[in-house]
Amino acid sequence: QVQLQESGPGLVKPSETLSLTCAVSASSISSGYYWGWIRQPPGKGLQWIGNIDHSGFTYYSPSLKNRLTISVDTSMNQFSLKLSSVTAADTAVYYCARHRRDNYSSGWYFDYWGQGTLVTVSS
Amino acid sequence: EIVLTQSPGTLSLSPGERATLSCRASQSVSSYLAWYQQKPGQAPRLLIYGTYSRASGIPDRFSGSGSGTDFTLTINRLEPEDFAVYYCQQYADSPYTFGQGTKLEI
């Protein structure tokens, strides 16, 4: 059973950079899937953030791409998210997830998720 | 950006009944539509992908249908553990968007 586990600070100050890491177990991050992030503000819906493959090829949400960096560390079987210049609007539960494609789709759905980690942006 | 609108916002049913949840897209997503179940304090769980296909371990009382812009998740013979929030998600075009959710309550 594929497992993903998020880690990182639960509190970030406005204008600073939010950094999270997702450790993957029971699956190699080099196995051909994409791996990425989805967030959920408290009491609200889900927002796709972006993803990366084992070679470092990334896809980002257009609304976040100017502040977003997703990276991969295949030796540690983990990937990371950095979101710069955060504001209160970035307060959310951040999930890491395995991205999966249909045979003919260009996009992804998400078949394995981490438990999520709440990041609050506040001074 | 493709907007997904789910209805109803809240659905009140009893165990043993059938639930019918709707998801409408602002433009065609072909068959690239997934459904997720989320319980309080938990991550979403994939139920359906490709409009029809059940994810591994999902009971056959869950079924998906539709195409283009109109999709339905049907849950037959509701069990107590089915009461949760359900989200649809399109993966036809970036950004890969979710509906606002339907809360299925007893």
PDB file of C-alpha atoms in Angstrom:
ATOM      1  CA  GLN A   1       0.000   0.000   0.000  1.00  0.00           C
ATOM      2  CA  VAL A   2       1.503   3.312  -1.120  1.00  0.00           C
ATOM      3  CA  GLN A   3       1.930   5.759   1.743  1.00  0.00           C
ATOM      4  CA  LEU A   4       2.661   9.464   1.691  1.00  0.00           C
ATOM      5  CA  GLN A   5       3.535  11.618   4.684  1.00  0.00           C
ATOM      6  CA  GLU A   6       3.737  15.403   4.748  1.00  0.00           C
ATOM      7  CA  SER A   7       6.068  17.280   7.067  1.00  0.00           C
ATOM      8  CA  GLY A   8       6.967  20.898   7.684  1.00  0.00           C
ATOM      9  CA  PRO A   9       6.214  23.943   9.829  1.00  0.00           C
ATOM     10  CA  GLY A  10       2.610  24.462  10.850  1.00  0.00           C
ATOM     11  CA  LEU A  11       2.989  28.236  11.160  1.00  0.00           C
ATOM     12  CA  VAL A  12       4.487  30.622   8.607  1.00  0.00           C
ATOM     13  CA  LYS A  13       4.677  34.399   8.797  1.00  0.00           C
ATOM     14  CA  PRO A  14       3.152  36.561   6.052  1.00  0.00           C
ATOM     15  CA  SER A  15       5.547  37.322   3.149  1.00  0.00           C
ATOM     16  CA  GLU A  16       7.748  34.353   4.066  1.00  0.00           C
ATOM     17  CA  THR A  17       8.127  31.016   2.249  1.00  0.00           C
ATOM     18  CA  LEU A  18       6.051  27.949   3.053  1.00  0.00           C
ATOM     19  CA  SER A  19       8.084  24.731   2.776  1.00  0.00           C
ATOM     20  CA  LEU A  20       6.748  21.195   2.953  1.00  0.00           C
ATOM     21  CA  THR A  21       8.164  17.759   2.197  1.00  0.00           C
ATOM     22  CA  CYS A  22       6.336  14.565   1.282  1.00  0.00           C
ATOM     23  CA  ALA A  23       7.987  11.229   2.026  1.00  0.00           C
ATOM     24  CA  VAL A  24       6.816   8.316  -0.122  1.00  0.00           C
ATOM     25  CA  SER A  25       6.929   4.699   1.013  1.00  0.00           C
ATOM     26  CA  ALA A  26       5.986   1.371  -0.582  1.00  0.00           C
ATOM     27  CA  SER A  27       6.466   2.938  -4.018  1.00  0.00           C
ATOM     28  CA  SER A  28       9.498   4.291  -5.798  1.00  0.00           C
ATOM     29  CA  ILE A  29       9.196   7.917  -6.748  1.00  0.00           C
ATOM     30  CA  SER A  30      10.948   6.895  -9.991  1.00  0.00           C
ATOM     31  CA  SER A  31       8.195   4.448 -10.888  1.00  0.00           C
ATOM     32  CA  GLY A  32       6.751   6.564 -13.677  1.00  0.00           C
ATOM     33  CA  TYR A  33       4.063   8.454 -11.823  1.00  0.00           C
ATOM     34  CA  TYR A  34       3.803  12.142 -11.136  1.00  0.00           C
ATOM     35  CA  TRP A  35       3.707  13.325  -7.525  1.00  0.00           C
ATOM     36  CA  GLY A  36       2.221  16.561  -6.305  1.00  0.00           C
ATOM     37  CA  TRP A  37       0.254  18.793  -4.001  1.00  0.00           C
ATOM     38  CA  ILE A  38      -3.364  19.748  -3.364  1.00  0.00           C
ATOM     39  CA  ARG A  39      -4.601  22.128  -0.691  1.00  0.00           C
ATOM     40  CA  GLN A  40      -7.843  22.779   1.170  1.00  0.00           C
ATOM     41  CA  PRO A  41      -8.511  26.015   3.080  1.00  0.00           C
ATOM     42  CA  PRO A  42     -10.362  25.390   6.342  1.00  0.00           C
ATOM     43  CA  GLY A  43     -13.995  24.570   5.667  1.00  0.00           C
ATOM     44  CA  LYS A  44     -13.575  24.957   1.908  1.00  0.00           C
ATOM     45  CA  GLY A  45     -12.977  22.918  -1.225  1.00  0.00           C
ATOM     46  CA  LEU A  46      -9.887  21.442  -2.848  1.00  0.00           C
ATOM     47  CA  GLN A  47      -7.343  23.207  -5.056  1.00  0.00           C
ATOM     48  CA  TRP A  48      -4.728  21.494  -7.206  1.00  0.00           C
ATOM     49  CA  ILE A  49      -1.303  23.116  -6.759  1.00  0.00           C
ATOM     50  CA  GLY A  50       1.114  21.270  -9.038  1.00  0.00           C
ATOM     51  CA  ASN A  51       3.239  18.176  -9.553  1.00  0.00           C
ATOM     52  CA  ILE A  52       6.607  16.752 -10.557  1.00  0.00           C
ATOM     53  CA  ASP A  53       8.036  13.553 -12.019  1.00  0.00           C
ATOM     54  CA  HIS A  54      11.224  11.751 -11.061  1.00  0.00           C
ATOM     55  CA  SER A  55      13.273  13.648 -13.624  1.00  0.00           C
ATOM     56  CA  GLY A  56      12.129  16.996 -12.257  1.00  0.00           C
ATOM     57  CA  PHE A  57       9.603  17.883 -14.933  1.00  0.00           C
ATOM     58  CA  THR A  58       6.898  20.037 -13.362  1.00  0.00           C
ATOM     59  CA  TYR A  59       3.376  21.225 -13.983  1.00  0.00           C
ATOM     60  CA  TYR A  60       2.047  24.133 -11.921  1.00  0.00           C
ATOM     61  CA  SER A  61      -1.345  25.708 -11.408  1.00  0.00           C
ATOM     62  CA  PRO A  62      -1.352  28.984 -13.356  1.00  0.00           C
ATOM     63  CA  SER A  63      -2.647  30.892 -10.337  1.00  0.00           C
ATOM     64  CA  LEU A  64       0.330  29.847  -8.196  1.00  0.00           C
ATOM     65  CA  LYS A  65       3.176  29.346 -10.647  1.00  0.00           C
ATOM     66  CA  ASN A  66       4.836  32.686  -9.982  1.00  0.00           C
ATOM     67  CA  ARG A  67       5.346  31.759  -6.304  1.00  0.00           C
ATOM     68  CA  LEU A  68       5.709  27.986  -6.542  1.00  0.00           C
ATOM     69  CA  THR A  69       8.612  25.571  -6.707  1.00  0.00           C
ATOM     70  CA  ILE A  70       8.215  21.803  -6.533  1.00  0.00           C
ATOM     71  CA  SER A  71      11.352  19.681  -6.389  1.00  0.00           C
ATOM     72  CA  VAL A  72      12.192  15.988  -6.103  1.00  0.00           C
ATOM     73  CA  ASP A  73      14.871  14.014  -4.262  1.00  0.00           C
ATOM     74  CA  THR A  74      14.918  10.517  -5.703  1.00  0.00           C
ATOM     75  CA  SER A  75      17.663   9.349  -3.307  1.00  0.00           C
ATOM     76  CA  MET A  76      15.363  10.096  -0.360  1.00  0.00           C
ATOM     77  CA  ASN A  77      12.195   9.060  -2.220  1.00  0.00           C
ATOM     78  CA  GLN A  78      10.557  12.365  -1.432  1.00  0.00           C
ATOM     79  CA  PHE A  79       9.444  15.593  -3.035  1.00  0.00           C
ATOM     80  CA  SER A  80       8.971  19.101  -1.744  1.00  0.00           C
ATOM     81  CA  LEU A  81       6.916  22.247  -2.142  1.00  0.00           C
ATOM     82  CA  LYS A  82       7.992  25.850  -1.643  1.00  0.00           C
ATOM     83  CA  LEU A  83       5.442  28.652  -1.871  1.00  0.00           C
ATOM     84  CA  SER A  84       6.849  32.140  -1.520  1.00  0.00           C
ATOM     85  CA  SER A  85       5.351  35.457  -0.384  1.00  0.00           C
ATOM     86  CA  VAL A  86       2.541  33.791   1.502  1.00  0.00           C
ATOM     87  CA  THR A  87      -0.543  35.557   2.794  1.00  0.00           C
ATOM     88  CA  ALA A  88      -3.463  34.507   4.959  1.00  0.00           C
ATOM     89  CA  ALA A  89      -5.141  33.196   1.813  1.00  0.00           C
ATOM     90  CA  ASP A  90      -2.519  30.438   1.709  1.00  0.00           C
ATOM     91  CA  THR A  91      -3.687  29.045   5.045  1.00  0.00           C
ATOM     92  CA  ALA A  92      -4.859  25.511   4.291  1.00  0.00           C
ATOM     93  CA  VAL A  93      -4.421  21.819   4.851  1.00  0.00           C
ATOM     94  CA  TYR A  94      -1.781  20.762   2.330  1.00  0.00           C
ATOM     95  CA  TYR A  95      -1.983  17.234   0.951  1.00  0.00           C
ATOM     96  CA  CYS A  96       0.602  15.417  -1.092  1.00  0.00           C
ATOM     97  CA  ALA A  97      -0.767  12.872  -3.527  1.00  0.00           C
ATOM     98  CA  ARG A  98       0.231  10.448  -6.258  1.00  0.00           C
ATOM     99  CA  HIS A  99      -0.969  11.664  -9.637  1.00  0.00           C
ATOM    100  CA  ARG A 100      -2.229   9.134 -12.119  1.00  0.00           C
ATOM    101  CA  ARG A 101      -3.228   9.406 -15.776  1.00  0.00           C
ATOM    102  CA  ASP A 102      -5.770   7.590 -17.908  1.00  0.00           C
ATOM    103  CA  ASN A 103      -4.434   6.065 -21.115  1.00  0.00           C
ATOM    104  CA  TYR A 104      -5.385   9.085 -23.208  1.00  0.00           C
ATOM    105  CA  SER A 105      -5.697  11.966 -20.760  1.00  0.00           C
ATOM    106  CA  SER A 106      -3.232  14.797 -20.496  1.00  0.00           C
ATOM    107  CA  GLY A 107      -4.223  15.484 -16.906  1.00  0.00           C
ATOM    108  CA  TRP A 108      -4.232  13.552 -13.670  1.00  0.00           C
ATOM    109  CA  TYR A 109      -6.477  12.269 -10.929  1.00  0.00           C
ATOM    110  CA  PHE A 110      -5.136  11.432  -7.470  1.00  0.00           C
ATOM    111  CA  ASP A 111      -5.142   7.865  -6.217  1.00  0.00           C
ATOM    112  CA  TYR A 112      -3.061   7.950  -3.031  1.00  0.00           C
ATOM    113  CA  TRP A 113      -3.042  10.843  -0.556  1.00  0.00           C
ATOM    114  CA  GLY A 114      -1.122  11.792   2.529  1.00  0.00           C
ATOM    115  CA  GLN A 115      -3.037  12.579   5.712  1.00  0.00           C
ATOM    116  CA  GLY A 116      -2.525  16.310   5.199  1.00  0.00           C
ATOM    117  CA  THR A 117      -0.823  18.990   7.250  1.00  0.00           C
ATOM    118  CA  LEU A 118      -2.336  22.294   8.338  1.00  0.00           C
ATOM    119  CA  VAL A 119      -0.250  25.342   7.548  1.00  0.00           C
ATOM    120  CA  THR A 120      -1.380  28.628   9.068  1.00  0.00           C
ATOM    121  CA  VAL A 121      -0.072  31.933   7.783  1.00  0.00           C
ATOM    122  CA  SER A 122      -0.048  34.417  10.625  1.00  0.00           C
ATOM    123  CA  SER A 123       2.287  36.833  12.330  1.00  0.00           C
TER     124      SER A 123
ATOM    125  CA  GLU B   1     -10.494  27.397 -16.055  1.00  0.00           C
ATOM    126  CA  ILE B   2     -13.178  24.693 -16.044  1.00  0.00           C
ATOM    127  CA  VAL B   3     -15.722  25.253 -13.284  1.00  0.00           C
ATOM    128  CA  LEU B   4     -17.451  22.233 -11.768  1.00  0.00           C
ATOM    129  CA  THR B   5     -20.804  22.802 -10.072  1.00  0.00           C
ATOM    130  CA  GLN B   6     -22.104  20.087  -7.776  1.00  0.00           C
ATOM    131  CA  SER B   7     -25.691  19.649  -6.706  1.00  0.00           C
ATOM    132  CA  PRO B   8     -27.306  19.456  -4.324  1.00  0.00           C
ATOM    133  CA  GLY B   9     -25.142  21.170  -1.734  1.00  0.00           C
ATOM    134  CA  THR B  10     -26.524  18.891   0.953  1.00  0.00           C
ATOM    135  CA  LEU B  11     -28.408  15.628   0.542  1.00  0.00           C
ATOM    136  CA  SER B  12     -30.278  14.145   3.483  1.00  0.00           C
ATOM    137  CA  LEU B  13     -31.023  10.433   3.206  1.00  0.00           C
ATOM    138  CA  SER B  14     -31.273   7.319   5.360  1.00  0.00           C
ATOM    139  CA  PRO B  15     -29.234   4.116   5.334  1.00  0.00           C
ATOM    140  CA  GLY B  16     -30.505   1.729   2.700  1.00  0.00           C
ATOM    141  CA  GLU B  17     -31.627   4.488   0.337  1.00  0.00           C
ATOM    142  CA  ARG B  18     -30.053   5.497  -2.974  1.00  0.00           C
ATOM    143  CA  ALA B  19     -28.051   8.720  -3.353  1.00  0.00           C
ATOM    144  CA  THR B  20     -27.711  10.558  -6.649  1.00  0.00           C
ATOM    145  CA  LEU B  21     -25.084  13.312  -6.785  1.00  0.00           C
ATOM    146  CA  SER B  22     -24.615  15.600  -9.764  1.00  0.00           C
ATOM    147  CA  CYS B  23     -21.565  17.367 -11.192  1.00  0.00           C
ATOM    148  CA  ARG B  24     -21.840  19.788 -14.106  1.00  0.00           C
ATOM    149  CA  ALA B  25     -18.826  21.179 -15.974  1.00  0.00           C
ATOM    150  CA  SER B  26     -18.654  24.630 -17.570  1.00  0.00           C
ATOM    151  CA  GLN B  27     -17.264  22.998 -20.721  1.00  0.00           C
ATOM    152  CA  SER B  28     -16.781  19.458 -21.934  1.00  0.00           C
ATOM    153  CA  VAL B  29     -14.312  17.332 -19.983  1.00  0.00           C
ATOM    154  CA  SER B  30     -14.940  14.260 -22.148  1.00  0.00           C
ATOM    155  CA  SER B  31     -14.771  11.308 -19.725  1.00  0.00           C
ATOM    156  CA  TYR B  32     -11.960  12.765 -17.595  1.00  0.00           C
ATOM    157  CA  LEU B  33     -13.931  13.011 -14.387  1.00  0.00           C
ATOM    158  CA  ALA B  34     -13.144  11.565 -10.963  1.00  0.00           C
ATOM    159  CA  TRP B  35     -15.069  11.376  -7.690  1.00  0.00           C
ATOM    160  CA  TYR B  36     -13.692  11.481  -4.149  1.00  0.00           C
ATOM    161  CA  GLN B  37     -15.133  10.885  -0.697  1.00  0.00           C
ATOM    162  CA  GLN B  38     -13.913  12.910   2.263  1.00  0.00           C
ATOM    163  CA  LYS B  39     -14.757  12.301   5.907  1.00  0.00           C
ATOM    164  CA  PRO B  40     -14.058  14.872   8.657  1.00  0.00           C
ATOM    165  CA  GLY B  41     -10.369  15.147   9.478  1.00  0.00           C
ATOM    166  CA  GLN B  42      -9.369  12.750   6.702  1.00  0.00           C
ATOM    167  CA  ALA B  43      -7.831  13.058   3.270  1.00  0.00           C
ATOM    168  CA  PRO B  44     -10.068  12.562   0.246  1.00  0.00           C
ATOM    169  CA  ARG B  45     -10.334   9.002  -1.028  1.00  0.00           C
ATOM    170  CA  LEU B  46     -10.559   8.203  -4.725  1.00  0.00           C
ATOM    171  CA  LEU B  47     -13.820   6.448  -5.604  1.00  0.00           C
ATOM    172  CA  ILE B  48     -14.250   6.724  -9.365  1.00  0.00           C
ATOM    173  CA  TYR B  49     -12.004   7.760 -12.250  1.00  0.00           C
ATOM    174  CA  GLY B  50     -12.608   8.010 -15.968  1.00  0.00           C
ATOM    175  CA  THR B  51     -16.294   8.674 -15.189  1.00  0.00           C
ATOM    176  CA  TYR B  52     -17.098   4.977 -14.668  1.00  0.00           C
ATOM    177  CA  SER B  53     -14.139   3.062 -13.267  1.00  0.00           C
ATOM    178  CA  ARG B  54     -14.112   2.200  -9.580  1.00  0.00           C
ATOM    179  CA  ALA B  55     -10.830   2.592  -7.745  1.00  0.00           C
ATOM    180  CA  SER B  56      -9.276  -0.370  -6.022  1.00  0.00           C
ATOM    181  CA  GLY B  57     -11.282  -1.564  -3.017  1.00  0.00           C
ATOM    182  CA  ILE B  58     -14.358   0.561  -3.725  1.00  0.00           C
ATOM    183  CA  PRO B  59     -17.633  -1.358  -3.263  1.00  0.00           C
ATOM    184  CA  ASP B  60     -19.827  -1.877  -6.301  1.00  0.00           C
ATOM    185  CA  ARG B  61     -22.663   0.100  -4.718  1.00  0.00           C
ATOM    186  CA  PHE B  62     -20.726   3.142  -5.966  1.00  0.00           C
ATOM    187  CA  SER B  63     -21.162   3.861  -9.677  1.00  0.00           C
ATOM    188  CA  GLY B  64     -20.438   6.765 -11.988  1.00  0.00           C
ATOM    189  CA  SER B  65     -22.032   7.845 -15.249  1.00  0.00           C
ATOM    190  CA  GLY B  66     -22.176  10.736 -17.710  1.00  0.00           C
ATOM    191  CA  SER B  67     -20.035  12.374 -20.351  1.00  0.00           C
ATOM    192  CA  GLY B  68     -19.173  15.792 -21.684  1.00  0.00           C
ATOM    193  CA  THR B  69     -20.561  18.232 -19.130  1.00  0.00           C
ATOM    194  CA  ASP B  70     -23.006  16.235 -16.983  1.00  0.00           C
ATOM    195  CA  PHE B  71     -21.965  13.525 -14.569  1.00  0.00           C
ATOM    196  CA  THR B  72     -23.581  11.528 -11.797  1.00  0.00           C
ATOM    197  CA  LEU B  73     -22.312   9.556  -8.829  1.00  0.00           C
ATOM    198  CA  THR B  74     -24.842   7.004  -7.608  1.00  0.00           C
ATOM    199  CA  ILE B  75     -24.564   5.232  -4.290  1.00  0.00           C
ATOM    200  CA  ASN B  76     -26.967   2.312  -3.895  1.00  0.00           C
ATOM    201  CA  ARG B  77     -28.074   0.921  -0.531  1.00  0.00           C
ATOM    202  CA  LEU B  78     -26.405   3.600   1.601  1.00  0.00           C
ATOM    203  CA  GLU B  79     -24.307   2.327   4.465  1.00  0.00           C
ATOM    204  CA  PRO B  80     -23.632   4.414   7.620  1.00  0.00           C
ATOM    205  CA  GLU B  81     -19.998   4.870   6.547  1.00  0.00           C
ATOM    206  CA  ASP B  82     -21.084   6.510   3.261  1.00  0.00           C
ATOM    207  CA  PHE B  83     -22.195   9.721   4.951  1.00  0.00           C
ATOM    208  CA  ALA B  84     -19.461  12.174   4.020  1.00  0.00           C
ATOM    209  CA  VAL B  85     -18.629  14.969   1.569  1.00  0.00           C
ATOM    210  CA  TYR B  86     -18.186  14.036  -2.085  1.00  0.00           C
ATOM    211  CA  TYR B  87     -16.147  15.978  -4.621  1.00  0.00           C
ATOM    212  CA  CYS B  88     -15.896  15.669  -8.379  1.00  0.00           C
ATOM    213  CA  GLN B  89     -12.673  16.594 -10.182  1.00  0.00           C
ATOM    214  CA  GLN B  90     -11.907  17.132 -13.856  1.00  0.00           C
ATOM    215  CA  TYR B  91      -8.580  16.267 -15.383  1.00  0.00           C
ATOM    216  CA  ALA B  92      -9.273  17.239 -18.969  1.00  0.00           C
ATOM    217  CA  ASP B  93      -7.519  20.592 -18.762  1.00  0.00           C
ATOM    218  CA  SER B  94      -5.181  22.446 -16.420  1.00  0.00           C
ATOM    219  CA  PRO B  95      -5.769  23.647 -13.791  1.00  0.00           C
ATOM    220  CA  TYR B  96      -7.352  20.396 -12.616  1.00  0.00           C
ATOM    221  CA  THR B  97     -10.349  21.670 -10.720  1.00  0.00           C
ATOM    222  CA  PHE B  98     -12.730  20.280  -8.137  1.00  0.00           C
ATOM    223  CA  GLY B  99     -16.383  20.909  -7.495  1.00  0.00           C
ATOM    224  CA  GLN B 100     -17.407  22.606  -4.274  1.00  0.00           C
ATOM    225  CA  GLY B 101     -18.677  19.343  -2.790  1.00  0.00           C
ATOM    226  CA  THR B 102     -21.944  17.665  -1.849  1.00  0.00           C
ATOM    227  CA  LYS B 103     -22.484  16.793   1.795  1.00  0.00           C
ATOM    228  CA  LEU B 104     -24.354  13.519   2.218  1.00  0.00           C
ATOM    229  CA  GLU B 105     -25.938  13.488   5.649  1.00  0.00           C
ATOM    230  CA  ILE B 106     -28.274  11.222   7.557  1.00  0.00           C
TER     231      ILE B 106
END
